[in-house]
């Protein structure tokens, strides 16, 4: 089980989302239900998925109304089938109605990411290839999105420009204009960069792979290449560096890249284009007040 | 041209995104470029799209380094072809490298939404049907996402639970348990709800359409119905209410729903599942310092 | 019972108010009481009033010192007489002294609004006329002020420029310069505005009432008119639109406007000029420790 | 001329107010004016008043749209007559419409406070008595309200519990139960309190005045007393302490209290019950486009 | 026992510190411990010290993981010897590892201040001289630092420019250029400044002491003077004002200044240069689960 | 020249510091100077130092009053002698007085860190040893403190728990209880940790150095060892890993550790105990307006 972002981080994300939706209350619910009304809401998965975000959904209801009773049927990271009950909320149905959409918005977004990650991971499992995310995230949600990737079995690439050295095409273009080769760029990063990071360098051809190796790169990131080039790079590198591949990786071609020898696939779509997972909340009133009363005794 | 969210709103979103990516600086760029280096970065569309978010991307670079010079080639909301230059940034290339990803993250997300909206709108143009978003948004980004929908030619449905009356299935389930019909629910909302809103009610069958009409509903939202039901509803309503349709609307079936008489289609996927649009930033150093000098004279 | 703003909203307002008053502590209390001292503080109404803000006052004391025991004698929205105990706080008297002013500041402001609203409502009760607030609120307190209006029996008009269509005099002045009539303005708003809102238009003469009706206005807001004009407007409209009246409505003339047929009165003074209600906190030390002990058993 | 709160403080207050009103835009203006339209808005005083808050109103428009041109006709703190133009805003009329209410809300609230303060000051001018505010402020607006008091010619009492020593009735009630007299309370505060503050103590009778004097109080605050008691206190004190009076001071009785010898009157109503001043914004389109064009050449 | 800053203030400081350290989690702990592991962490003093900040350290662990069990062995403000256990944390050792550094950073900083304050106070105890801090604080930490000073037995000087009158050298330099003497400056401050503050004036010579006395200064602050000057000032003042001394006060010379008659020493180094106190956290796993079970019974 | 934290980060730190000091204004300056008064303030170094924080000090004055004119005599990171003018501020002297302390508080704290770093670096220069900071920072100021370290010629160690792998004593203690050796810990971190980081492991004996090497550690951090042990470790490692030393490093022993072969020294005192550098602001009024005019020509 992977740990999520710190509590206060989730708390702030939930508060911002509630502020968006409820800053001036829920006029429909207020008009229809002047008095409290007890109900039970159940959030169901409406497709097969890896669930992500239950901890966030819980906090939505807790922040809205701390008298609601929450019962969690599955854990974040669990694979569940269509129709599975994920979370049950019991109490004043008006509060459940007010939190429904915000809770589902978190769940559908994060579960969508976890599910896509899990599918990609499944596709390359035979090769032991790692599935990595990127910094191509939705602004403001990076920590939650990267947690969803972990829940889906993926690993996180850089979380910010400050936590890893990755020499990219645009760095190299500038350096080339200064007469600095890829090998020199790697050496410069090693010498002046933080000693706690490895050197990752993005290359686009076999020639550049050799240049990177000469510079002592720890990880060589092949961007937008075909499986053949990956295979040649693996042979050239001979284990002296890790081979990572990015650019246009999909469920359709991931296995082929893995088979070609890629040790890691980094995929922007995990966080920028994963379709939302399908979940919904069903709300029911307590039909028999007598039964309800008994239960509370 | 649609107006966007207030300046301070965009400002806060940009600051949060920069904080995610740059709270402790850019260790790669710092290691490779100890001194300023002049460069020009150009953001290109890498597919046909409706561009959305240039105003946000500009603010990313302005907040990072107010000495950068920005030249905008197209406007938010413009339809552009693959290869179009969208925004040019000139100045210390280190600042451009530091803002590149955050700027692109906003642009790819918002342009993805605007582009999907425009395609759906194109699909139903012959029928004059409106394309509406929903509250199924990515938490924290609602105002920006809804702006992107407008840029794509769509209209906004409720922006929060406080700015419209929409009686949904879960409201009706609770009311039914209290013996309150759909018609009574509409009347109750009219009587107790804010006088500035119309009454929108979600129904799932022709029978419920009639019930809603009896209650004086202004807009009848048919959820998860087939085109045949839409057609029957239109006939039943006879212009006394607006017919809105939601649930599973895609590029494939939108035209059919419109042809059946739907006056508005509300589509969650616009904001929860639009794939990111493809854009990239190309960075070049000034090759000839002499030419550069001339230009500045 | 009306529901208030979401918890986190009240929480933030309380934190801001405590920050104003207590950022560097309470030097008087600290100097006088180096050790804890048990006491009981009781907040009393010092006039007849509709109480509003007890939930906020509670949170003031809870945020300051969670060991305080709070006993609430009445509910938000209750009408109480001069001398009624509203809230009792028991525990370290130093914490009670530190929270006293902030708690009272919320209570006196919100109860002032609720009380004025209730008096106006009482004045027009015979006519079934609604009392509405406006956007003329004290900056930063809109959600709390509008809640106080509801507690006083009033209804809320727009909470923001985004949650309703109200075509005002300044809009019409601009449109007139473009050759657009009131009727055309209403039609334009209907066509291009959000489909969830009714069209409210502000007019100043009988002639403009007819123009608004031609444009299909749902609500006609008569601004700064005399009761005679209201009566004529009601006759002209014949139930085809709601008649709302604003401008200079006071306790003295509200009934006359209602008698003339106004279905709603919108009154800025509710939120910008309601005098503070009179409440105070009386603090007593435990005189007899033996009695105290008995009580806790 | 008194200086206002620091820029960043006003900035934050304005941002919060704009967020309340404009978080999701202005649907009316957007529907009526799809294109920019040039206009001039002028804010007029609609009664005699001391203007306060122009600096805040300016920032409202600046934050909304930095292309607006602002021309300020009077200064904060100026006394102006009914009909005086206070601030002119020129540019895209849509931005003026969006900022109108927020700007007026600040101006009417702060000018209301400054005007009431100035009237009270005028009432006691002959006696040289100071008009002081209290901590009975509207939560969240204390710094702005206290600035308005200064603009009206008043002085500020404590801005927080941390910036002065004021021993109040509830402190004394607790101390009495511990057998500590008013004189001892003053001595204790002197000994243990910050050395930068004077000792102010609230008393309710002549007997207590003598007790306070014995304790070395610097300022004696007579709460809820009649002019006769003030006169007796002044005689008793013989200049050894400052006499401040509070409780139920109004325009009607302030002069009498001053005449009785009160050197300072502290008045909660300045900040909790000052009626809003009357101001409005008139918006006009440029009537003659030809003249406008000429001007821009 | 002195009271600390309000809860919400500590809460915000802790949240900011956790955000600095844990925004993207703890990659080491996550890699080493995929599953929860029970452990006990004990924070030990590693030198003699006055402990300050336990309340803050507790909140660090509470915010991180509310299932941790905290046992506090000593109180804030206690003097403890090298090797004393200060706080014990029991639960998932991963949470303890994640909070360790942030908790220690608060403790070492605040205990360093409290300890230096206590040593200075000890040095002057025989003379009854007060040890005061200044506004020379570390930006953002003023309230916590001033609390640490109180815990060490010191008193607080101004907490902000708004809570006391202190006429400093730069004020006097400007006034001198306007022909205003020190005595006149004191009178002006008395007349126009808040009536709740005493007048403190900074002087640098005996001549200026006399000038300050003539102006009615309540406190005379001698800046950067030798003990001889202090002695002469004390004789000149004859009890008519308090003598405060600042500038270069250290453990080495504090007693001499006190012996010369200084009633208060204000010392910037308390908050800007106190060396961190030495504390560390020792973490141990539960070796025998059977023993653990017994302990919990 | 090293780049500092992003603009918005400095902006937020400055705003927080101004809020601490100026939330309710400067009562002394307001009382003494009712009208603007032109002056020039110059910040001088009062000791030899590496200056750090000029960019922050500038923003203090810019946020307070954007009409102040700032002239910067030296750059952040410059070594300057006692008496050097660092920054000149010209304009309304009241604004200069209000910003003086906040500006100096940033400068003295950051310059203290930069200066201590530079001295340590000077001490080990002959050996090419790097000086590193730690996460033992003052809460809330980490980014600024780490920038000051860079300005002093040091390098940054981890900025958060998320941006590097460092296996510390407490990790190892827990793992040992699970039967996991240091070598296994390194392997586990390599396998499960982010691929962009090297493995740093803290050891305390030569035996543990060998264990770490077996596990493939990239950096071996010797904590609290004597120079002899460092020398032995260097010989044992034979260049297969970097040797970093921490624990009790001071100006007195740094050179000895460097001479023993330490390639990096990480030192908590840089950020938790660097004494503030001595700087002050001298304020002068314009004596002769004619001279002033000449100067501006």
mmCIF file with all atom_site columns, N, CA and C in Angstrom, chain F residues 258-290:
data_model
loop_
_atom_site.group_PDB
_atom_site.id
_atom_site.type_symbol
_atom_site.label_atom_id
_atom_site.label_alt_id
_atom_site.label_comp_id
_atom_site.label_asym_id
_atom_site.label_entity_id
_atom_site.label_seq_id
_atom_site.pdbx_PDB_ins_code
_atom_site.Cartn_x
_atom_site.Cartn_y
_atom_site.Cartn_z
_atom_site.occupancy
_atom_site.B_iso_or_equiv
_atom_site.pdbx_formal_charge
_atom_site.auth_seq_id
_atom_site.auth_comp_id
_atom_site.auth_asym_id
_atom_site.auth_atom_id
_atom_site.pdbx_PDB_model_num
ATOM 1  N N  . UNK F 1 258 ? 38.544 17.955 5.801  1.00 0.00 ? 258 UNK F N  1
ATOM 2  C CA . UNK F 1 258 ? 38.800 18.027 4.361  1.00 0.00 ? 258 UNK F CA 1
ATOM 3  C C  . UNK F 1 258 ? 40.137 17.377 4.033  1.00 0.00 ? 258 UNK F C  1
ATOM 4  N N  . UNK F 1 259 ? 41.128 17.668 4.855  1.00 0.00 ? 259 UNK F N  1
ATOM 5  C CA . UNK F 1 259 ? 42.454 17.095 4.625  1.00 0.00 ? 259 UNK F CA 1
ATOM 6  C C  . UNK F 1 259 ? 42.426 15.569 4.746  1.00 0.00 ? 259 UNK F C  1
ATOM 7  N N  . UNK F 1 260 ? 41.534 15.073 5.571  1.00 0.00 ? 260 UNK F N  1
ATOM 8  C CA . UNK F 1 260 ? 41.411 13.619 5.744  1.00 0.00 ? 260 UNK F CA 1
ATOM 9  C C  . UNK F 1 260 ? 40.745 12.960 4.544  1.00 0.00 ? 260 UNK F C  1
ATOM 10 N N  . UNK F 1 261 ? 40.213 13.781 3.620  1.00 0.00 ? 261 UNK F N  1
ATOM 11 C CA . UNK F 1 261 ? 39.671 13.206 2.391  1.00 0.00 ? 261 UNK F CA 1
ATOM 12 C C  . UNK F 1 261 ? 38.178 13.366 2.193  1.00 0.00 ? 261 UNK F C  1
ATOM 13 N N  . UNK F 1 262 ? 37.500 14.042 3.129  1.00 0.00 ? 262 UNK F N  1
ATOM 14 C CA . UNK F 1 262 ? 36.057 14.239 2.940  1.00 0.00 ? 262 UNK F CA 1
ATOM 15 C C  . UNK F 1 262 ? 35.825 15.056 1.680  1.00 0.00 ? 262 UNK F C  1
ATOM 16 N N  . UNK F 1 263 ? 34.961 14.566 0.807  1.00 0.00 ? 263 UNK F N  1
ATOM 17 C CA . UNK F 1 263 ? 34.677 15.309 -0.426 1.00 0.00 ? 263 UNK F CA 1
ATOM 18 C C  . UNK F 1 263 ? 33.559 16.315 -0.223 1.00 0.00 ? 263 UNK F C  1
ATOM 19 N N  . UNK F 1 264 ? 32.777 16.101 0.820  1.00 0.00 ? 264 UNK F N  1
ATOM 20 C CA . UNK F 1 264 ? 31.664 17.018 1.115  1.00 0.00 ? 264 UNK F CA 1
ATOM 21 C C  . UNK F 1 264 ? 31.467 17.054 2.617  1.00 0.00 ? 264 UNK F C  1
ATOM 22 N N  . UNK F 1 265 ? 31.219 18.268 3.141  1.00 0.00 ? 265 UNK F N  1
ATOM 23 C CA . UNK F 1 265 ? 30.903 18.434 4.560  1.00 0.00 ? 265 UNK F CA 1
ATOM 24 C C  . UNK F 1 265 ? 29.488 18.983 4.642  1.00 0.00 ? 265 UNK F C  1
ATOM 25 N N  . UNK F 1 266 ? 28.575 18.278 5.332  1.00 0.00 ? 266 UNK F N  1
ATOM 26 C CA . UNK F 1 266 ? 27.212 18.820 5.482  1.00 0.00 ? 266 UNK F CA 1
ATOM 27 C C  . UNK F 1 266 ? 27.047 19.314 6.912  1.00 0.00 ? 266 UNK F C  1
ATOM 28 N N  . UNK F 1 267 ? 26.555 20.533 7.040  1.00 0.00 ? 267 UNK F N  1
ATOM 29 C CA . UNK F 1 267 ? 26.670 21.264 8.294  1.00 0.00 ? 267 UNK F CA 1
ATOM 30 C C  . UNK F 1 267 ? 25.346 21.938 8.654  1.00 0.00 ? 267 UNK F C  1
ATOM 31 N N  . UNK F 1 268 ? 24.673 21.425 9.676  1.00 0.00 ? 268 UNK F N  1
ATOM 32 C CA . UNK F 1 268 ? 23.393 21.982 10.100 1.00 0.00 ? 268 UNK F CA 1
ATOM 33 C C  . UNK F 1 268 ? 23.498 23.413 10.593 1.00 0.00 ? 268 UNK F C  1
ATOM 34 N N  . UNK F 1 269 ? 24.620 23.746 11.213 1.00 0.00 ? 269 UNK F N  1
ATOM 35 C CA . UNK F 1 269 ? 24.762 25.079 11.805 1.00 0.00 ? 269 UNK F CA 1
ATOM 36 C C  . UNK F 1 269 ? 24.643 26.196 10.780 1.00 0.00 ? 269 UNK F C  1
ATOM 37 N N  . UNK F 1 270 ? 24.944 25.884 9.502  1.00 0.00 ? 270 UNK F N  1
ATOM 38 C CA . UNK F 1 270 ? 24.808 26.918 8.462  1.00 0.00 ? 270 UNK F CA 1
ATOM 39 C C  . UNK F 1 270 ? 23.442 27.569 8.517  1.00 0.00 ? 270 UNK F C  1
ATOM 40 N N  . UNK F 1 271 ? 22.417 26.763 8.743  1.00 0.00 ? 271 UNK F N  1
ATOM 41 C CA . UNK F 1 271 ? 21.054 27.300 8.689  1.00 0.00 ? 271 UNK F CA 1
ATOM 42 C C  . UNK F 1 271 ? 20.376 27.370 10.049 1.00 0.00 ? 271 UNK F C  1
ATOM 43 N N  . UNK F 1 272 ? 20.885 26.640 11.051 1.00 0.00 ? 272 UNK F N  1
ATOM 44 C CA . UNK F 1 272 ? 20.171 26.731 12.334 1.00 0.00 ? 272 UNK F CA 1
ATOM 45 C C  . UNK F 1 272 ? 20.883 27.613 13.360 1.00 0.00 ? 272 UNK F C  1
ATOM 46 N N  . UNK F 1 273 ? 22.154 27.920 13.153 1.00 0.00 ? 273 UNK F N  1
ATOM 47 C CA . UNK F 1 273 ? 22.870 28.670 14.187 1.00 0.00 ? 273 UNK F CA 1
ATOM 48 C C  . UNK F 1 273 ? 23.820 29.747 13.666 1.00 0.00 ? 273 UNK F C  1
ATOM 49 N N  . UNK F 1 274 ? 23.724 30.103 12.398 1.00 0.00 ? 274 UNK F N  1
ATOM 50 C CA . UNK F 1 274 ? 24.591 31.189 11.914 1.00 0.00 ? 274 UNK F CA 1
ATOM 51 C C  . UNK F 1 274 ? 24.200 32.485 12.610 1.00 0.00 ? 274 UNK F C  1
ATOM 52 N N  . UNK F 1 275 ? 25.131 33.175 13.252 1.00 0.00 ? 275 UNK F N  1
ATOM 53 C CA . UNK F 1 275 ? 24.763 34.446 13.890 1.00 0.00 ? 275 UNK F CA 1
ATOM 54 C C  . UNK F 1 275 ? 24.393 35.481 12.826 1.00 0.00 ? 275 UNK F C  1
ATOM 55 N N  . UNK F 1 276 ? 23.422 36.337 13.151 1.00 0.00 ? 276 UNK F N  1
ATOM 56 C CA . UNK F 1 276 ? 22.991 37.372 12.213 1.00 0.00 ? 276 UNK F CA 1
ATOM 57 C C  . UNK F 1 276 ? 24.165 38.267 11.852 1.00 0.00 ? 276 UNK F C  1
ATOM 58 N N  . UNK F 1 277 ? 24.247 38.655 10.589 1.00 0.00 ? 277 UNK F N  1
ATOM 59 C CA . UNK F 1 277 ? 25.249 39.637 10.178 1.00 0.00 ? 277 UNK F CA 1
ATOM 60 C C  . UNK F 1 277 ? 24.789 41.013 10.635 1.00 0.00 ? 277 UNK F C  1
ATOM 61 N N  . UNK F 1 278 ? 25.741 41.905 10.806 1.00 0.00 ? 278 UNK F N  1
ATOM 62 C CA . UNK F 1 278 ? 25.437 43.231 11.339 1.00 0.00 ? 278 UNK F CA 1
ATOM 63 C C  . UNK F 1 278 ? 25.271 44.247 10.198 1.00 0.00 ? 278 UNK F C  1
ATOM 64 N N  . UNK F 1 279 ? 24.059 44.747 10.061 1.00 0.00 ? 279 UNK F N  1
ATOM 65 C CA . UNK F 1 279 ? 23.784 45.797 9.077  1.00 0.00 ? 279 UNK F CA 1
ATOM 66 C C  . UNK F 1 279 ? 22.897 46.844 9.743  1.00 0.00 ? 279 UNK F C  1
ATOM 67 N N  . UNK F 1 280 ? 22.941 48.082 9.245  1.00 0.00 ? 280 UNK F N  1
ATOM 68 C CA . UNK F 1 280 ? 22.031 49.074 9.806  1.00 0.00 ? 280 UNK F CA 1
ATOM 69 C C  . UNK F 1 280 ? 21.620 50.050 8.727  1.00 0.00 ? 280 UNK F C  1
ATOM 70 N N  . UNK F 1 281 ? 20.527 50.753 8.984  1.00 0.00 ? 281 UNK F N  1
ATOM 71 C CA . UNK F 1 281 ? 20.027 51.745 8.030  1.00 0.00 ? 281 UNK F CA 1
ATOM 72 C C  . UNK F 1 281 ? 20.184 53.141 8.618  1.00 0.00 ? 281 UNK F C  1
ATOM 73 N N  . UNK F 1 282 ? 20.833 54.013 7.882  1.00 0.00 ? 282 UNK F N  1
ATOM 74 C CA . UNK F 1 282 ? 20.958 55.407 8.307  1.00 0.00 ? 282 UNK F CA 1
ATOM 75 C C  . UNK F 1 282 ? 20.031 56.269 7.478  1.00 0.00 ? 282 UNK F C  1
ATOM 76 N N  . UNK F 1 283 ? 19.247 57.079 8.164  1.00 0.00 ? 283 UNK F N  1
ATOM 77 C CA . UNK F 1 283 ? 18.251 57.884 7.470  1.00 0.00 ? 283 UNK F CA 1
ATOM 78 C C  . UNK F 1 283 ? 18.622 59.358 7.600  1.00 0.00 ? 283 UNK F C  1
ATOM 79 N N  . UNK F 1 284 ? 18.623 60.070 6.475  1.00 0.00 ? 284 UNK F N  1
ATOM 80 C CA . UNK F 1 284 ? 18.886 61.503 6.537  1.00 0.00 ? 284 UNK F CA 1
ATOM 81 C C  . UNK F 1 284 ? 17.827 62.242 5.744  1.00 0.00 ? 284 UNK F C  1
ATOM 82 N N  . UNK F 1 285 ? 17.473 63.419 6.255  1.00 0.00 ? 285 UNK F N  1
ATOM 83 C CA . UNK F 1 285 ? 16.543 64.277 5.522  1.00 0.00 ? 285 UNK F CA 1
ATOM 84 C C  . UNK F 1 285 ? 17.340 65.057 4.488  1.00 0.00 ? 285 UNK F C  1
ATOM 85 N N  . UNK F 1 286 ? 16.644 65.490 3.462  1.00 0.00 ? 286 UNK F N  1
ATOM 86 C CA . UNK F 1 286 ? 17.290 66.371 2.498  1.00 0.00 ? 286 UNK F CA 1
ATOM 87 C C  . UNK F 1 286 ? 17.485 67.719 3.164  1.00 0.00 ? 286 UNK F C  1
ATOM 88 N N  . UNK F 1 287 ? 18.732 68.121 3.361  1.00 0.00 ? 287 UNK F N  1
ATOM 89 C CA . UNK F 1 287 ? 18.933 69.389 4.065  1.00 0.00 ? 287 UNK F CA 1
ATOM 90 C C  . UNK F 1 287 ? 18.643 70.583 3.148  1.00 0.00 ? 287 UNK F C  1
ATOM 91 N N  . UNK F 1 288 ? 19.211 70.524 1.959  1.00 0.00 ? 288 UNK F N  1
ATOM 92 C CA . UNK F 1 288 ? 19.045 71.668 1.064  1.00 0.00 ? 288 UNK F CA 1
ATOM 93 C C  . UNK F 1 288 ? 18.271 71.237 -0.171 1.00 0.00 ? 288 UNK F C  1
ATOM 94 N N  . UNK F 1 289 ? 17.062 71.727 -0.319 1.00 0.00 ? 289 UNK F N  1
ATOM 95 C CA . UNK F 1 289 ? 16.269 71.347 -1.481 1.00 0.00 ? 289 UNK F CA 1
ATOM 96 C C  . UNK F 1 289 ? 16.971 71.699 -2.789 1.00 0.00 ? 289 UNK F C  1
ATOM 97 N N  . UNK F 1 290 ? 17.760 72.756 -2.782 1.00 0.00 ? 290 UNK F N  1
ATOM 98 C CA . UNK F 1 290 ? 18.432 73.147 -4.019 1.00 0.00 ? 290 UNK F CA 1
ATOM 99 C C  . UNK F 1 290 ? 19.452 72.084 -4.416 1.00 0.00 ? 290 UNK F C  1
#
